[in-house]
XYZ file of C-alpha atoms in Angstrom:
388
model
C 0.083 -0.106 -0.054
C 1.409 3.121 -1.216
C 0.472 6.780 -0.248
C 1.821 9.667 -2.132
C 2.174 13.151 -0.868
C 1.530 15.432 -3.675
C 2.086 19.343 -3.534
C 1.697 21.762 -6.366
C 4.977 23.312 -7.719
C 5.993 26.883 -7.496
C 9.524 27.993 -8.140
C 11.602 28.857 -4.765
C 8.697 30.039 -2.962
C 9.493 32.194 -0.128
C 8.955 31.238 3.775
C 5.727 31.759 4.473
C 5.967 34.417 7.283
C 2.036 34.628 7.756
C 1.934 30.970 9.201
C 1.359 31.813 12.907
C 2.900 29.690 15.455
C 0.881 27.886 17.634
C 1.937 28.414 21.138
C 4.472 31.434 22.252
C 7.367 30.746 23.967
C 6.603 30.506 27.541
C 9.870 29.446 29.421
C 13.673 29.252 28.460
C 17.191 28.184 29.356
C 19.117 31.257 30.919
C 22.050 29.688 32.262
C 24.064 26.715 32.140
C 27.295 25.880 33.826
C 28.994 22.664 33.677
C 31.816 21.413 35.823
C 34.017 18.133 35.261
C 32.201 16.320 32.416
C 34.502 15.100 29.942
C 36.245 18.041 28.273
C 34.325 20.682 30.131
C 36.348 21.301 33.095
C 34.437 24.364 33.922
C 32.161 26.101 30.928
C 29.552 28.210 31.583
C 26.853 29.819 28.940
C 24.809 32.866 30.465
C 22.457 35.283 29.101
C 21.080 32.628 26.880
C 18.595 34.355 24.318
C 16.278 33.141 21.311
C 19.343 31.978 19.313
C 22.736 30.710 20.559
C 25.154 29.762 18.214
C 28.327 27.591 19.444
C 31.125 27.616 17.089
C 34.425 25.567 17.289
C 36.715 23.201 15.472
C 36.602 19.722 15.682
C 37.841 18.090 18.692
C 36.968 21.403 20.634
C 34.442 19.664 23.050
C 31.244 20.630 21.197
C 29.791 17.052 21.180
C 30.419 16.767 24.864
C 28.316 19.789 25.269
C 25.723 18.076 23.366
C 26.169 14.681 25.350
C 25.486 16.602 28.395
C 21.947 17.470 27.379
C 21.618 13.892 26.290
C 22.458 12.925 29.785
C 19.812 15.267 31.314
C 17.303 13.587 29.140
C 18.357 10.080 30.591
C 18.484 11.644 34.039
C 14.941 13.409 34.016
C 13.110 11.901 30.996
C 13.250 8.318 31.546
C 15.422 8.273 35.347
C 18.236 6.101 33.469
C 21.190 8.009 34.368
C 23.043 4.437 35.251
C 22.347 3.425 32.000
C 23.330 6.378 30.267
C 26.443 5.999 32.086
C 27.214 2.289 31.134
C 26.019 2.858 27.696
C 28.796 5.503 27.050
C 31.718 3.958 28.986
C 31.071 4.148 32.759
C 31.465 7.286 35.020
C 35.124 7.522 34.744
C 34.870 8.106 31.102
C 32.268 10.793 31.897
C 34.771 12.889 34.397
C 37.337 15.460 33.125
C 40.616 13.785 33.113
C 39.007 10.296 34.719
C 38.058 9.776 38.036
C 41.794 9.990 39.153
C 41.823 13.919 38.441
C 38.131 14.919 38.618
C 35.920 13.109 41.439
C 32.852 14.767 40.997
C 30.622 16.166 38.223
C 28.568 19.358 38.975
C 25.944 21.263 37.171
C 23.937 24.633 37.579
C 20.973 25.338 35.792
C 18.844 28.372 35.394
C 15.361 28.607 33.779
C 13.351 31.906 33.154
C 9.674 31.751 33.311
C 7.111 34.517 33.196
C 7.090 35.109 36.622
C 10.457 34.418 37.964
C 13.761 32.135 37.679
C 13.983 28.629 38.706
C 17.152 26.962 39.501
C 18.423 23.332 39.809
C 21.847 21.996 40.424
C 23.433 18.675 41.179
C 26.737 16.960 41.808
C 27.721 13.290 41.018
C 30.455 11.687 42.672
C 32.443 8.752 41.159
C 31.451 5.393 42.973
C 32.218 1.752 42.774
C 31.789 0.020 40.337
C 32.201 2.797 37.986
C 28.797 4.530 38.421
C 27.460 7.807 39.813
C 25.854 8.621 42.918
C 24.526 12.051 43.676
C 26.090 13.757 46.365
C 23.946 16.815 46.011
C 20.743 17.800 44.433
C 18.731 21.127 45.207
C 16.154 23.450 43.361
C 14.369 26.866 43.984
C 12.276 29.294 42.547
C 12.919 32.901 43.085
C 9.964 35.318 42.102
C 10.795 38.375 40.266
C 10.241 41.522 42.112
C 11.246 40.294 45.658
C 14.532 41.634 47.146
C 16.309 38.234 48.078
C 16.707 35.004 46.192
C 14.701 31.861 47.560
C 16.417 29.254 49.829
C 17.489 25.996 48.257
C 15.169 23.022 48.674
C 17.702 20.134 49.044
C 16.806 16.655 48.098
C 19.860 14.682 49.976
C 22.428 12.783 48.773
C 23.484 8.994 48.156
C 21.062 8.292 45.619
C 21.620 6.964 42.308
C 18.947 8.750 40.050
C 17.427 12.066 40.026
C 15.257 12.861 43.073
C 13.617 16.071 41.786
C 11.196 13.977 39.516
C 9.756 12.521 42.691
C 9.523 15.853 44.391
C 7.490 16.950 41.494
C 5.249 14.029 41.362
C 1.461 14.674 41.555
C 1.737 11.838 44.389
C 4.093 14.132 46.359
C 2.831 16.253 49.136
C 0.952 19.476 47.533
C 3.203 22.536 48.346
C 5.087 25.402 46.572
C 8.221 23.170 46.452
C 6.347 20.362 44.602
C 4.958 23.064 42.027
C 8.715 24.221 41.493
C 10.121 21.071 40.980
C 7.490 19.797 38.632
C 7.947 23.287 36.561
C 11.854 22.639 36.572
C 11.241 18.886 35.334
C 8.671 19.725 32.719
C 11.185 22.556 31.306
C 14.154 20.443 31.233
C 12.334 17.544 29.802
C 11.597 19.991 26.987
C 14.925 20.436 25.797
C 15.925 18.158 23.064
C 18.947 17.716 20.953
C 18.910 16.508 17.465
C 21.907 14.767 15.541
C 21.401 13.809 11.668
C 24.914 12.701 11.073
C 24.326 9.012 10.837
C 23.135 8.300 7.054
C 24.891 4.784 6.988
C 23.087 1.875 5.503
C 22.435 0.686 8.963
C 21.155 4.395 10.017
C 17.568 4.792 11.529
C 16.791 7.000 8.554
C 16.945 3.506 6.017
C 14.891 1.297 8.489
C 11.316 0.566 8.198
C 9.629 2.197 11.121
C 6.386 2.302 13.306
C 3.711 4.586 11.606
C 2.433 5.208 14.550
C 5.805 6.929 16.023
C 4.612 10.195 14.875
C 4.163 12.256 17.794
C 7.718 13.978 17.412
C 10.927 13.776 15.357
C 13.077 11.635 17.459
C 16.385 12.900 17.779
C 18.155 10.720 14.956
C 15.364 11.701 12.524
C 14.668 7.751 12.105
C 10.952 8.382 12.144
C 10.741 11.026 9.451
C 8.585 8.983 6.807
C 5.883 8.562 9.780
C 5.909 12.190 10.938
C 5.521 13.299 7.400
C 2.740 10.950 6.943
C 0.920 12.334 9.837
C 1.526 16.065 8.735
C 0.110 15.406 5.116
C -2.824 13.617 6.616
C -3.694 15.831 9.622
C -1.788 19.286 8.853
C -1.326 19.981 5.025
C -0.513 23.462 5.484
C 2.652 22.727 7.576
C 3.469 19.661 5.228
C 3.253 22.249 2.194
C 5.392 24.644 3.997
C 7.958 21.943 4.855
C 7.902 20.860 1.143
C 8.379 24.507 0.179
C 11.260 25.058 2.364
C 12.611 21.872 0.858
C 12.282 23.023 -2.501
C 14.592 25.818 -1.871
C 17.399 23.889 -1.370
C 16.479 21.141 -3.819
C 14.139 22.203 -6.695
C 13.883 19.071 -8.183
C 11.855 17.649 -5.433
C 8.395 17.043 -7.049
C 6.524 14.692 -4.157
C 7.118 12.399 -1.324
C 6.037 9.069 -0.922
C 5.460 6.893 1.947
C 4.808 2.914 1.665
C 3.149 1.248 4.848
C 3.009 -2.321 5.220
C 1.648 -3.852 8.136
C 2.069 -0.840 10.156
C 5.712 0.109 9.114
C 6.682 3.089 6.723
C 9.535 3.690 4.589
C 10.283 7.290 2.890
C 10.947 7.715 -0.804
C 10.702 10.841 -3.094
C 10.179 11.575 -6.972
C 12.000 14.277 -8.954
C 10.944 16.661 -11.645
C 13.900 15.328 -13.942
C 13.113 11.735 -13.624
C 10.323 9.088 -13.338
C 12.579 7.037 -11.107
C 11.625 6.519 -7.525
C 14.051 7.227 -4.962
C 14.002 5.420 -1.620
C 16.714 6.646 1.014
C 19.183 4.080 -0.158
C 19.425 5.799 -3.424
C 19.402 9.409 -1.738
C 22.296 11.295 -0.916
C 23.391 11.704 2.750
C 23.071 15.523 2.487
C 19.557 15.149 0.925
C 18.460 12.817 3.808
C 19.730 15.376 6.489
C 18.177 18.272 4.593
C 14.761 16.476 4.794
C 14.906 16.092 8.270
C 16.343 19.391 9.341
C 13.828 21.259 7.214
C 11.115 19.159 8.433
C 12.131 19.722 12.275
C 12.527 23.513 11.799
C 9.344 23.821 10.132
C 7.145 21.844 12.665
C 4.374 23.655 14.389
C 5.326 24.608 17.950
C 2.856 21.816 19.476
C 5.151 19.229 17.908
C 8.415 20.716 19.200
C 10.106 20.925 22.442
C 10.732 24.449 24.193
C 14.679 24.322 23.812
C 15.655 22.681 20.223
C 19.430 21.764 20.292
C 20.812 20.777 16.676
C 24.165 19.481 16.420
C 26.218 20.374 13.297
C 23.205 20.924 10.815
C 25.854 21.949 8.219
C 26.898 18.237 7.404
C 26.880 17.420 3.978
C 24.771 20.507 2.683
C 25.298 22.800 -0.177
C 26.133 26.383 0.770
C 22.727 27.388 -0.986
C 21.117 24.626 1.505
C 22.965 26.182 4.393
C 21.104 29.481 3.493
C 17.746 27.956 3.638
C 18.521 26.281 6.625
C 19.485 29.290 8.331
C 16.383 30.967 7.200
C 14.516 28.343 9.151
C 16.391 28.458 12.094
C 15.903 32.255 12.452
C 12.293 31.893 12.202
C 11.721 29.152 14.433
C 13.877 30.976 17.276
C 10.672 33.789 17.056
C 8.742 31.024 18.634
C 11.156 28.377 20.600
C 14.619 28.826 21.859
C 17.154 27.352 19.641
C 20.681 26.295 19.981
C 22.948 25.660 17.237
C 25.926 23.837 17.390
C 28.332 24.052 14.391
C 31.982 24.179 13.045
C 31.087 26.049 9.826
C 31.892 29.666 9.534
C 29.595 29.626 6.448
C 26.534 28.966 8.775
C 27.479 31.172 11.400
C 27.432 34.048 8.850
C 24.043 33.075 7.277
C 22.463 33.262 11.074
C 23.595 36.612 11.250
C 23.610 36.697 15.076
C 25.339 39.557 16.911
C 27.321 37.544 19.427
C 28.612 33.664 19.315
C 29.885 31.415 21.524
C 33.145 29.828 20.647
C 34.816 26.705 22.045
C 38.438 26.250 21.843
C 40.282 23.198 23.162
C 43.106 24.925 25.254
C 45.761 22.965 27.480
C 43.628 20.100 27.520
C 40.236 21.497 28.466
C 37.174 23.261 26.571
C 37.188 26.951 26.725
C 34.236 28.853 26.082
C 33.639 32.598 25.447
C 31.256 34.783 24.098
C 32.231 36.931 21.403
C 30.671 39.623 19.275
C 31.382 40.121 15.395
C 34.408 41.659 15.399
C 36.120 39.374 17.661
C 34.431 36.398 15.674
C 36.150 37.510 12.734
C 39.603 37.851 14.422
C 39.147 34.465 15.970
C 38.115 32.754 12.761
C 41.275 33.967 11.157
C 43.654 33.512 13.831
C 42.229 30.462 15.907
C 39.802 28.657 13.993
C 41.649 27.576 11.047
C 44.527 26.467 13.013
C 44.693 22.564 13.806
C 43.932 21.174 17.035
């Protein structure tokens, strides 16, 4: 059984600026400080706005920054910090210089809402057998307009999974602390990372996927076919916008097709210049990534997290496609908080931001620094081009 997504063609249509967002941005990540995680001995990003661009050469620690957000997801969304640690080499591998040099991993996060600031901090210590134990976990809410900050609510020590999830659960005793804990968990669970680098023959893009797995685009993009199928059926205006943006970078796209068999779907497409049907196995890596990226960046707000972190979106893309991606990123930043991690000066230039955060690897550790346009240009010319 095959369903074809059809769409009237137009030549390089501009972005539909009249397509209103479904929801307004209600909360944002304001500050994050990470100490002792992999190469991030002590890295702080503050004054985070609608769009933050992190740029650095290969090996500077950008992937470790992304991995920290993955760890948060394992901690708070599924409460499987122990599984994350085991999957990625044990606690020793997560610590800066290993446990012999750094015994604890610490993080402080601040989240801004319309009425105040929510703070969450935790510290993890290396424990036998090569796992983490919490030695501190605390949270607070400081309301705007008050002369002092709120006191911290401490959640104890000695546990192996995040206790803030229990503190904010509806079964917990009703209190202001429960409300604050629930708010922090909800906000941090709504931070999602997206990495579309893997387009190998064994990648999720080229697998048959459950048709019902279409509520959100997964971090690896493997359920792209299922999500496009849902959009075409339930939100054709958004589907047409996605197709229009893809055609700006790939004018030869005629239509997407999704094959459904016994609840599994696969993605294919047709081109203007050929009658052949192109499956993902016959599609270039750059085109597959482009399909996933522009779908993600043009989704309605109710299908997206509040904080969208995209790792190296420029990989495999033609310069013209990078311009289209940058346009979609800027549009998305008007309704969601976006963090772009890149090693592409071209993408940084296309995003046209006043400041960026640069990552350098100096004396065995990642150094983060906020730079304005003038400083960035000098850094790109003097430091970025030098080998690590």
